[in-house]
Amino acid sequence: MKKYFFLLAMMNTAAYYAQKDSASTKTRDIEEITVTASRKAQKITEVPATVNIINAKDIQEFTSFNVGELAARQKGVDFVRSGVLGTGINIRGFNSAFNSKNLQLTDDRVQTLVATGLPFGTFSTVIKEDIEKVEILLGPNGTLYGPTAHNGLVNTITKNPFRSQGTTLTFGAGNQNVLTTRVRHAQALNKSLAFKVALEHTQGTEFNYVDSVYVNNKAYPELDLNRDFSSTKFNGQLNYRLPGKSELVAYYGHSNNNNLAVTSAGRNQIKDWNIDELQLKYIHPRFFLNTYYTWSNTDKTYAINQRTQNYVSMVNAGFSDAEARERSYTQQWFPVPALPSGGVFLNRGALFKDNSKRFNAEGQYNNTWGALSVIGGVQFQRDMAYTKNTYMLDFDGPINVNQLGVYGQAEYKIDGWGFLGALRLDKHDYYGSNLLPKAAITKKVGDGHFRLTYGKGMAVPSIMNLKGYLFGGLVLGNGEGFSLSDGTQIASLKVETINSFEVGYKGNLGKKFWLDANAYYNMSENFIGPLLNIATGGRTVTKMGNTPLSDIPGANPAMVLTYSNFGKVKTYGFDIGLNYYWTDHLKTVINYSYFGRDIDKNDLANDGDHNGKVTDTDIPINTPANKFSLGFNYTTPKFFGAVYGRFVQKYDFFSGINIAAKTQDLDGDGKNDIFENARNGRTWNYGQLGGFTVDLNAGYNFSNGISIGTNVTNLFNAKVREFVASPVIGTLVSVEFKYNIDFFKKNN
């Protein structure tokens, strides 16, 4: 589910993007079309939201396999990188190594893992050459899209095979042993039927970095660390035009992934994680019907930190290396000198298995009567989470969770004014019903529009938050609440909410300037807190919901770690994007963002770890205060190139056991709690994230359809670390050779 019908957007935009030099670059910004903000095709100046668009030209001229790097050039976006392969974004605060506050869509499909709610990222089944554009919405957009669009929305739209025909072959290579091969073919068989197929294989080696694991105050290297990564994906799509300007689209995609991933508990070794997607949708000028099925599968992925701890515990107890390695996936040795064996094995599983599935369906209607436009729809999602008892309470089979959403939006335009109102109602099996309203007023002024908007969003607990079962029952999800021996009731998890107010302007200032600016104020509350032991003060846990704790295998009534809601915070900031066109071929891009926060440290409701003091680690914002970038783009029919400098102010990042922060006294007692370039708790703290880097790409188009290009990330090899539990991102160089064959292209 999620996104307005595809056909109208393509009718308005595909021809424009297909012709590289059909219009002056000075008019390109104001004529840009977006379909994401209001689920209908609109000029970007008229949209009542802040939208960044990475268009077909941007993607075509970016000569790297990792299209995610283009997010670093967008205003208001916190771009992070954990290695050669791993890139990600955050919007307006509250980032973490387990971030699920931004909704990601591709061609109306939700791109998140079922059990954890984490975005697919590199697990996507789509290849770079098939992407038409990527639209990034800043701020909450859950009214039309669903509960997960809390801080932002990333919508990827692929090419229509009727309008983008031909064959593209791409071969690339780079340092870190990177090799990539990508193929796309699209063809219209007649005026009613078209298809496309795509294939990619990319491989390489991550930077030489080992995240130490601490056991009994001694550092150990990560066990069996494999820095090689690979991604193999293929997909196919069939488009059939029906009478009445309608279209039927069928899609299947698959990806297989091997890489390293950062989590709040350390790093995971992703091994043969497969994603499959099957979709059927009907597109009509008035109706949109969409249904799709997603399934995820892995049997070999594991948490490196936990497996290393398990292994060390057994080697230190005298077990052979072979036995320690084998048992380390599921067990840890706990010494008990009083026992004849000298200890016992504890279930401390490091292995993550997944055989989860998801079914989505959506129906939508739209119409326009004069100045009034309306959109309404209903969405259904059924998650079938199954981890084979490795990290969720699925001993009796898949955990089935249903959610239903109903939404409506009306927009009225008169005399340059626009008035928009929208409302969404969601009902979820665990956290009940929630309302998400949205309102906006826009006013046309010259070649631009001013806007004032209000929106509410929510970040929902993942199924793992609700039904988690980790480390043999030590960690339990909180989807039903808990009862303690003294009668205390621990409430079940609620959704985290954000109320956001924004004012902005986008449009041309004269013939050469394009301005897109906004300022926002957010009020957030009911954060999902860190894992805490709820059996304190001599109390024990008696029930989880209506289930006696004794019925949960391995659960200890005196030690149950779970999640709860807490706190509130106010955040605010502004983003400024300015484009200046020196000529039709040369453009300068300037982006600046500021982010601030207001946390009441005297309010113990903000004390996430319940230690009696409110510190910066209780509500980790994990966002730089200032970001600035300056870029130059030069494009002719033959030559293209760009250079971008990006400055990210140094900032602290706290996520689970991971720390990247300066030396500081958090609680004000006169003693430092955090130490830079030293061990802090269970991890090593290399200091704050951020810094200054320069990226460069350039290429040349030959007349015979061949193009070559090169991309250099971190041109001057600045020693910048961009994410916790990650290496310094050194210089990355890639070269790509592309061959476009368009002899199948026809006028349809």
GROMACS .gro file of N, CA and C in nm, residues 351-484:
model
  402
  351LEU      N    1   2.193  -1.642   1.695
  351LEU     CA    2   2.144  -1.669   1.561
  351LEU      C    3   2.009  -1.602   1.538
  352PHE      N    4   1.995  -1.535   1.426
  352PHE     CA    5   1.868  -1.474   1.385
  352PHE      C    6   1.815  -1.548   1.262
  353LYS      N    7   1.702  -1.612   1.279
  353LYS     CA    8   1.635  -1.673   1.166
  353LYS      C    9   1.509  -1.593   1.136
  354ASP      N   10   1.469  -1.598   1.012
  354ASP     CA   11   1.350  -1.522   0.975
  354ASP      C   12   1.279  -1.592   0.860
  355ASN      N   13   1.151  -1.616   0.879
  355ASN     CA   14   1.067  -1.669   0.772
  355ASN      C   15   0.933  -1.595   0.776
  356SER      N   16   0.945  -1.461   0.780
  356SER     CA   17   0.828  -1.376   0.798
  356SER      C   18   0.766  -1.340   0.664
  357LYS      N   19   0.636  -1.307   0.671
  357LYS     CA   20   0.561  -1.271   0.551
  357LYS      C   21   0.471  -1.153   0.583
  358ARG      N   22   0.434  -1.081   0.478
  358ARG     CA   23   0.343  -0.968   0.495
  358ARG      C   24   0.250  -0.958   0.374
  359PHE      N   25   0.122  -0.933   0.404
  359PHE     CA   26   0.023  -0.911   0.299
  359PHE      C   27  -0.033  -0.770   0.313
  360ASN      N   28  -0.036  -0.697   0.202
  360ASN     CA   29  -0.089  -0.561   0.201
  360ASN      C   30  -0.193  -0.547   0.091
  361ALA      N   31  -0.293  -0.464   0.118
  361ALA     CA   32  -0.395  -0.433   0.018
  361ALA      C   33  -0.443  -0.291   0.040
  362GLU      N   34  -0.477  -0.224  -0.070
  362GLU     CA   35  -0.526  -0.087  -0.062
  362GLU      C   36  -0.624  -0.060  -0.174
  363GLY      N   37  -0.729   0.014  -0.141
  363GLY     CA   38  -0.821   0.066  -0.240
  363GLY      C   39  -0.834   0.215  -0.220
  364GLN      N   40  -0.835   0.290  -0.332
  364GLN     CA   41  -0.837   0.435  -0.320
  364GLN      C   42  -0.924   0.495  -0.431
  365TYR      N   43  -0.990   0.605  -0.397
  365TYR     CA   44  -1.073   0.679  -0.493
  365TYR      C   45  -1.035   0.826  -0.486
  366ASN      N   46  -1.037   0.893  -0.603
  366ASN     CA   47  -1.011   1.036  -0.606
  366ASN      C   48  -1.103   1.102  -0.707
  367ASN      N   49  -1.130   1.229  -0.688
  367ASN     CA   50  -1.210   1.303  -0.784
  367ASN      C   51  -1.188   1.452  -0.764
  368THR      N   52  -1.225   1.528  -0.866
  368THR     CA   53  -1.213   1.673  -0.860
  368THR      C   54  -1.340   1.736  -0.915
  369TRP      N   55  -1.396   1.828  -0.840
  369TRP     CA   56  -1.513   1.904  -0.882
  369TRP      C   57  -1.476   2.052  -0.874
  370GLY      N   58  -1.439   2.107  -0.987
  370GLY     CA   59  -1.399   2.247  -0.988
  370GLY      C   60  -1.275   2.270  -0.904
  371ALA      N   61  -1.288   2.350  -0.801
  371ALA     CA   62  -1.175   2.384  -0.715
  371ALA      C   63  -1.153   2.283  -0.603
  372LEU      N   64  -1.243   2.184  -0.592
  372LEU     CA   65  -1.236   2.088  -0.482
  372LEU      C   66  -1.184   1.954  -0.531
  373SER      N   67  -1.079   1.903  -0.464
  373SER     CA   68  -1.024   1.771  -0.493
  373SER      C   69  -1.033   1.685  -0.368
  374VAL      N   70  -1.070   1.560  -0.386
  374VAL     CA   71  -1.080   1.469  -0.271
  374VAL      C   72  -1.008   1.339  -0.302
  375ILE      N   73  -0.954   1.278  -0.197
  375ILE     CA   74  -0.890   1.147  -0.204
  375ILE      C   75  -0.933   1.070  -0.080
  376GLY      N   76  -0.971   0.946  -0.097
  376GLY     CA   77  -1.005   0.861   0.017
  376GLY      C   78  -0.964   0.719  -0.010
  377GLY      N   79  -0.934   0.647   0.096
  377GLY     CA   80  -0.892   0.509   0.076
  377GLY      C   81  -0.892   0.428   0.203
  378VAL      N   82  -0.872   0.300   0.184
  378VAL     CA   83  -0.863   0.207   0.296
  378VAL      C   84  -0.742   0.117   0.271
  379GLN      N   85  -0.667   0.087   0.376
  379GLN     CA   86  -0.546   0.005   0.366
  379GLN      C   87  -0.550  -0.105   0.472
  380PHE      N   88  -0.503  -0.221   0.433
  380PHE     CA   89  -0.499  -0.335   0.525
  380PHE      C   90  -0.360  -0.397   0.520
  381GLN      N   91  -0.310  -0.434   0.636
  381GLN     CA   92  -0.179  -0.500   0.643
  381GLN      C   93  -0.187  -0.615   0.744
  382ARG      N   94  -0.138  -0.730   0.702
  382ARG     CA   95  -0.130  -0.846   0.791
  382ARG      C   96   0.016  -0.891   0.795
  383ASP      N   97   0.077  -0.877   0.911
  383ASP     CA   98   0.214  -0.923   0.932
  383ASP      C   99   0.211  -1.063   0.989
  384MET      N  100   0.293  -1.150   0.933
  384MET     CA  101   0.305  -1.288   0.980
  384MET      C  102   0.451  -1.311   1.016
  385ALA      N  103   0.487  -1.269   1.137
  385ALA     CA  104   0.626  -1.270   1.181
  385ALA      C  105   0.663  -1.408   1.236
  386TYR      N  106   0.770  -1.463   1.184
  386TYR     CA  107   0.813  -1.596   1.230
  386TYR      C  108   0.965  -1.602   1.229
  387THR      N  109   1.023  -1.617   1.347
  387THR     CA  110   1.169  -1.621   1.361
  387THR      C  111   1.220  -1.756   1.407
  388LYS      N  112   1.132  -1.857   1.404
  388LYS     CA  113   1.170  -1.993   1.444
  388LYS      C  114   1.227  -1.994   1.586
  389ASN      N  115   1.164  -1.914   1.672
  389ASN     CA  116   1.198  -1.907   1.815
  389ASN      C  117   1.335  -1.846   1.843
  390THR      N  118   1.395  -1.778   1.745
  390THR     CA  119   1.529  -1.724   1.768
  390THR      C  120   1.527  -1.587   1.834
  391TYR      N  121   1.422  -1.505   1.812
  391TYR     CA  122   1.418  -1.378   1.883
  391TYR      C  123   1.277  -1.325   1.905
  392MET      N  124   1.175  -1.410   1.886
  392MET     CA  125   1.039  -1.369   1.918
  392MET      C  126   0.961  -1.485   1.978
  393LEU      N  127   0.850  -1.452   2.044
  393LEU     CA  128   0.765  -1.551   2.109
  393LEU      C  129   0.676  -1.620   2.007
  394ASP      N  130   0.739  -1.695   1.916
  394ASP     CA  131   0.664  -1.762   1.811
  394ASP      C  132   0.678  -1.914   1.822
  395PHE      N  133   0.672  -1.965   1.946
  395PHE     CA  134   0.684  -2.109   1.968
  395PHE      C  135   0.569  -2.185   1.904
  396ASP      N  136   0.452  -2.122   1.894
  396ASP     CA  137   0.335  -2.188   1.838
  396ASP      C  138   0.313  -2.155   1.691
  397GLY      N  139   0.413  -2.098   1.627
  397GLY     CA  140   0.399  -2.061   1.486
  397GLY      C  141   0.404  -1.912   1.467
  398PRO      N  142   0.379  -1.865   1.347
  398PRO     CA  143   0.389  -1.721   1.316
  398PRO      C  144   0.300  -1.636   1.405
  399ILE      N  145   0.349  -1.517   1.437
  399ILE     CA  146   0.271  -1.418   1.511
  399ILE      C  147   0.199  -1.331   1.408
  400ASN      N  148   0.068  -1.341   1.406
  400ASN     CA  149  -0.012  -1.269   1.308
  400ASN      C  150  -0.064  -1.140   1.369
  401VAL      N  151  -0.034  -1.029   1.303
  401VAL     CA  152  -0.074  -0.897   1.351
  401VAL      C  153  -0.143  -0.823   1.237
  402ASN      N  154  -0.265  -0.777   1.263
  402ASN     CA  155  -0.343  -0.706   1.162
  402ASN      C  156  -0.353  -0.558   1.196
  403GLN      N  157  -0.352  -0.475   1.093
  403GLN     CA  158  -0.381  -0.334   1.111
  403GLN      C  159  -0.460  -0.283   0.991
  404LEU      N  160  -0.556  -0.196   1.021
  404LEU     CA  161  -0.646  -0.141   0.920
  404LEU      C  162  -0.643   0.010   0.929
  405GLY      N  163  -0.628   0.077   0.816
  405GLY     CA  164  -0.626   0.222   0.812
  405GLY      C  165  -0.728   0.276   0.712
  406VAL      N  166  -0.797   0.381   0.752
  406VAL     CA  167  -0.893   0.450   0.666
  406VAL      C  168  -0.854   0.597   0.663
  407TYR      N  169  -0.847   0.657   0.543
  407TYR     CA  170  -0.801   0.795   0.535
  407TYR      C  171  -0.885   0.873   0.433
  408GLY      N  172  -0.885   1.004   0.450
  408GLY     CA  173  -0.951   1.092   0.355
  408GLY      C  174  -0.884   1.227   0.355
  409GLN      N  175  -0.885   1.292   0.239
  409GLN     CA  176  -0.823   1.423   0.225
  409GLN      C  177  -0.905   1.508   0.128
  410ALA      N  178  -0.924   1.633   0.162
  410ALA     CA  179  -0.992   1.729   0.075
  410ALA      C  180  -0.906   1.852   0.060
  411GLU      N  181  -0.899   1.905  -0.063
  411GLU     CA  182  -0.821   2.024  -0.091
  411GLU      C  183  -0.904   2.119  -0.177
  412TYR      N  184  -0.909   2.245  -0.137
  412TYR     CA  185  -0.988   2.346  -0.208
  412TYR      C  186  -0.897   2.462  -0.245
  413LYS      N  187  -0.901   2.502  -0.373
  413LYS     CA  188  -0.815   2.610  -0.421
  413LYS      C  189  -0.900   2.722  -0.481
  414ILE      N  190  -0.867   2.846  -0.443
  414ILE     CA  191  -0.940   2.961  -0.495
  414ILE      C  192  -0.852   3.085  -0.487
  415ASP      N  193  -0.841   3.158  -0.598
  415ASP     CA  194  -0.770   3.286  -0.602
  415ASP      C  195  -0.627   3.276  -0.547
  416GLY      N  196  -0.556   3.171  -0.583
  416GLY     CA  197  -0.418   3.156  -0.538
  416GLY      C  198  -0.403   3.097  -0.399
  417TRP      N  199  -0.514   3.075  -0.330
  417TRP     CA  200  -0.512   3.013  -0.197
  417TRP      C  201  -0.543   2.864  -0.210
  418GLY      N  202  -0.484   2.786  -0.120
  418GLY     CA  203  -0.516   2.645  -0.111
  418GLY      C  204  -0.540   2.605   0.033
  419PHE      N  205  -0.644   2.525   0.054
  419PHE     CA  206  -0.681   2.481   0.189
  419PHE      C  207  -0.693   2.329   0.187
  420LEU      N  208  -0.619   2.264   0.274
  420LEU     CA  209  -0.615   2.117   0.276
  420LEU      C  210  -0.644   2.065   0.415
  421GLY      N  211  -0.725   1.962   0.421
  421GLY     CA  212  -0.750   1.893   0.547
  421GLY      C  213  -0.751   1.743   0.524
  422ALA      N  214  -0.695   1.667   0.615
  422ALA     CA  215  -0.690   1.522   0.601
  422ALA      C  216  -0.700   1.457   0.738
  423LEU      N  217  -0.750   1.333   0.738
  423LEU     CA  218  -0.764   1.259   0.863
  423LEU      C  219  -0.748   1.111   0.835
  424ARG      N  220  -0.681   1.045   0.926
  424ARG     CA  221  -0.661   0.901   0.914
  424ARG      C  222  -0.695   0.833   1.047
  425LEU      N  223  -0.759   0.718   1.038
  425LEU     CA  224  -0.787   0.635   1.155
  425LEU      C  225  -0.721   0.500   1.134
  426ASP      N  226  -0.638   0.459   1.229
  426ASP     CA  227  -0.572   0.328   1.224
  426ASP      C  228  -0.617   0.244   1.343
  427LYS      N  229  -0.639   0.117   1.317
  427LYS     CA  230  -0.669   0.021   1.424
  427LYS      C  231  -0.571  -0.094   1.415
  428HIS      N  232  -0.505  -0.121   1.526
  428HIS     CA  233  -0.399  -0.222   1.533
  428HIS      C  234  -0.435  -0.325   1.640
  429ASP      N  235  -0.398  -0.451   1.616
  429ASP     CA  236  -0.433  -0.557   1.709
  429ASP      C  237  -0.378  -0.535   1.849
  430TYR      N  238  -0.263  -0.465   1.861
  430TYR     CA  239  -0.199  -0.450   1.992
  430TYR      C  240  -0.214  -0.311   2.051
  431TYR      N  241  -0.189  -0.206   1.974
  431TYR     CA  242  -0.192  -0.074   2.035
  431TYR      C  243  -0.318   0.005   2.000
  432GLY      N  244  -0.423  -0.064   1.954
  432GLY     CA  245  -0.555  -0.004   1.943
  432GLY      C  246  -0.570   0.097   1.831
  433SER      N  247  -0.662   0.194   1.852
  433SER     CA  248  -0.697   0.291   1.749
  433SER      C  249  -0.628   0.424   1.773
  434ASN      N  250  -0.587   0.488   1.663
  434ASN     CA  251  -0.520   0.618   1.670
  434ASN      C  252  -0.565   0.704   1.553
  435LEU      N  253  -0.577   0.835   1.579
  435LEU     CA  254  -0.613   0.932   1.477
  435LEU      C  255  -0.492   1.016   1.438
  436LEU      N  256  -0.476   1.039   1.309
  436LEU     CA  257  -0.370   1.124   1.257
  436LEU      C  258  -0.432   1.232   1.170
  437PRO      N  259  -0.438   1.357   1.217
  437PRO     CA  260  -0.490   1.467   1.136
  437PRO      C  261  -0.379   1.541   1.062
  438LYS      N  262  -0.419   1.616   0.960
  438LYS     CA  263  -0.326   1.700   0.887
  438LYS      C  264  -0.404   1.819   0.830
  439ALA      N  265  -0.341   1.937   0.830
  439ALA     CA  266  -0.404   2.057   0.775
  439ALA      C  267  -0.297   2.145   0.713
  440ALA      N  268  -0.335   2.220   0.608
  440ALA     CA  269  -0.239   2.307   0.542
  440ALA      C  270  -0.310   2.422   0.473
  441ILE      N  271  -0.242   2.535   0.468
  441ILE     CA  272  -0.287   2.652   0.393
  441ILE      C  273  -0.170   2.696   0.305
  442THR      N  274  -0.196   2.717   0.178
  442THR     CA  275  -0.093   2.764   0.086
  442THR      C  276  -0.140   2.892   0.017
  443LYS      N  277  -0.045   2.977  -0.024
  443LYS     CA  278  -0.077   3.101  -0.095
  443LYS      C  279   0.026   3.122  -0.205
  444LYS      N  280  -0.023   3.137  -0.327
  444LYS     CA  281   0.065   3.161  -0.441
  444LYS      C  282   0.113   3.305  -0.439
  445VAL      N  283   0.243   3.323  -0.451
  445VAL     CA  284   0.304   3.455  -0.458
  445VAL      C  285   0.409   3.450  -0.570
  446GLY      N  286   0.381   3.518  -0.681
  446GLY     CA  287   0.474   3.515  -0.793
  446GLY      C  288   0.490   3.375  -0.847
  447ASP      N  289   0.614   3.330  -0.858
  447ASP     CA  290   0.644   3.195  -0.907
  447ASP      C  291   0.658   3.094  -0.795
  448GLY      N  292   0.606   3.124  -0.679
  448GLY     CA  293   0.619   3.032  -0.567
  448GLY      C  294   0.497   3.031  -0.478
  449HIS      N  295   0.506   2.952  -0.371
  449HIS     CA  296   0.397   2.939  -0.276
  449HIS      C  297   0.451   2.945  -0.134
  450PHE      N  298   0.380   3.019  -0.048
  450PHE     CA  299   0.401   3.009   0.096
  450PHE      C  300   0.308   2.900   0.149
  451ARG      N  301   0.346   2.838   0.260
  451ARG     CA  302   0.262   2.734   0.318
  451ARG      C  303   0.272   2.734   0.470
  452LEU      N  304   0.165   2.697   0.534
  452LEU     CA  305   0.158   2.675   0.678
  452LEU      C  306   0.092   2.541   0.699
  453THR      N  307   0.158   2.449   0.768
  453THR     CA  308   0.105   2.314   0.780
  453THR      C  309   0.110   2.266   0.924
  454TYR      N  310   0.019   2.173   0.952
  454TYR     CA  311   0.020   2.099   1.078
  454TYR      C  312   0.001   1.951   1.045
  455GLY      N  313   0.076   1.866   1.111
  455GLY     CA  314   0.060   1.723   1.091
  455GLY      C  315   0.096   1.646   1.215
  456LYS      N  316   0.029   1.534   1.234
  456LYS     CA  317   0.060   1.444   1.344
  456LYS      C  318   0.111   1.313   1.287
  457GLY      N  319   0.215   1.261   1.347
  457GLY     CA  320   0.269   1.133   1.305
  457GLY      C  321   0.290   1.043   1.424
  458MET      N  322   0.311   0.916   1.396
  458MET     CA  323   0.340   0.824   1.506
  458MET      C  324   0.441   0.719   1.461
  459ALA      N  325   0.530   0.687   1.554
  459ALA     CA  326   0.625   0.578   1.536
  459ALA      C  327   0.573   0.461   1.617
  460VAL      N  328   0.551   0.351   1.550
  460VAL     CA  329   0.482   0.239   1.615
  460VAL      C  330   0.583   0.137   1.667
  461PRO      N  331   0.548   0.068   1.776
  461PRO     CA  332   0.635  -0.040   1.822
  461PRO      C  333   0.644  -0.149   1.716
  462SER      N  334   0.764  -0.201   1.697
  462SER     CA  335   0.780  -0.313   1.604
  462SER      C  336   0.724  -0.440   1.668
  463ILE      N  337   0.706  -0.543   1.587
  463ILE     CA  338   0.659  -0.670   1.643
  463ILE      C  339   0.762  -0.724   1.741
  464MET      N  340   0.889  -0.696   1.718
  464MET     CA  341   0.991  -0.738   1.814
  464MET      C  342   0.974  -0.664   1.947
  465ASN      N  343   0.939  -0.534   1.942
  465ASN     CA  344   0.908  -0.462   2.066
  465ASN      C  345   0.790  -0.524   2.139
  466LEU      N  346   0.693  -0.575   2.062
  466LEU     CA  347   0.569  -0.625   2.121
  466LEU      C  348   0.578  -0.771   2.164
  467LYS      N  349   0.649  -0.852   2.084
  467LYS     CA  350   0.651  -0.997   2.109
  467LYS      C  351   0.792  -1.053   2.108
  468GLY      N  352   0.890  -0.973   2.148
  468GLY     CA  353   1.028  -1.018   2.147
  468GLY      C  354   1.056  -1.126   2.249
  469TYR      N  355   1.151  -1.213   2.216
  469TYR     CA  356   1.198  -1.319   2.305
  469TYR      C  357   1.345  -1.340   2.274
  470LEU      N  358   1.431  -1.273   2.352
  470LEU     CA  359   1.573  -1.276   2.322
  470LEU      C  360   1.651  -1.333   2.440
  471PHE      N  361   1.764  -1.396   2.407
  471PHE     CA  362   1.858  -1.447   2.507
  471PHE      C  363   1.790  -1.542   2.605
  472GLY      N  364   1.710  -1.634   2.548
  472GLY     CA  365   1.648  -1.737   2.629
  472GLY      C  366   1.542  -1.688   2.724
  473GLY      N  367   1.476  -1.576   2.692
  473GLY     CA  368   1.370  -1.524   2.778
  473GLY      C  369   1.414  -1.412   2.869
  474LEU      N  370   1.539  -1.370   2.861
  474LEU     CA  371   1.585  -1.258   2.941
  474LEU      C  372   1.515  -1.130   2.898
  475VAL      N  373   1.494  -1.114   2.765
  475VAL     CA  374   1.426  -0.997   2.709
  475VAL      C  375   1.291  -1.042   2.654
  476LEU      N  376   1.185  -0.975   2.698
  476LEU     CA  377   1.051  -1.004   2.650
  476LEU      C  378   0.986  -0.877   2.597
  477GLY      N  379   0.913  -0.889   2.488
  477GLY     CA  380   0.841  -0.775   2.434
  477GLY      C  381   0.725  -0.736   2.524
  478ASN      N  382   0.679  -0.612   2.505
  478ASN     CA  383   0.574  -0.559   2.592
  478ASN      C  384   0.452  -0.519   2.510
  479GLY      N  385   0.390  -0.618   2.449
  479GLY     CA  386   0.268  -0.592   2.374
  479GLY      C  387   0.142  -0.610   2.456
  480GLU      N  388   0.154  -0.668   2.576
  480GLU     CA  389   0.036  -0.697   2.657
  480GLU      C  390   0.046  -0.647   2.800
  481GLY      N  391   0.159  -0.590   2.840
  481GLY     CA  392   0.176  -0.545   2.977
  481GLY      C  393   0.220  -0.658   3.068
  482PHE      N  394   0.262  -0.624   3.191
  482PHE     CA  395   0.309  -0.722   3.288
  482PHE      C  396   0.245  -0.696   3.424
  483SER      N  397   0.231  -0.805   3.501
  483SER     CA  398   0.185  -0.797   3.640
  483SER      C  399   0.299  -0.838   3.731
  484LEU      N  400   0.319  -0.761   3.841
  484LEU     CA  401   0.423  -0.791   3.937
  484LEU      C  402   0.363  -0.848   4.065
   0.00000   0.00000   0.00000
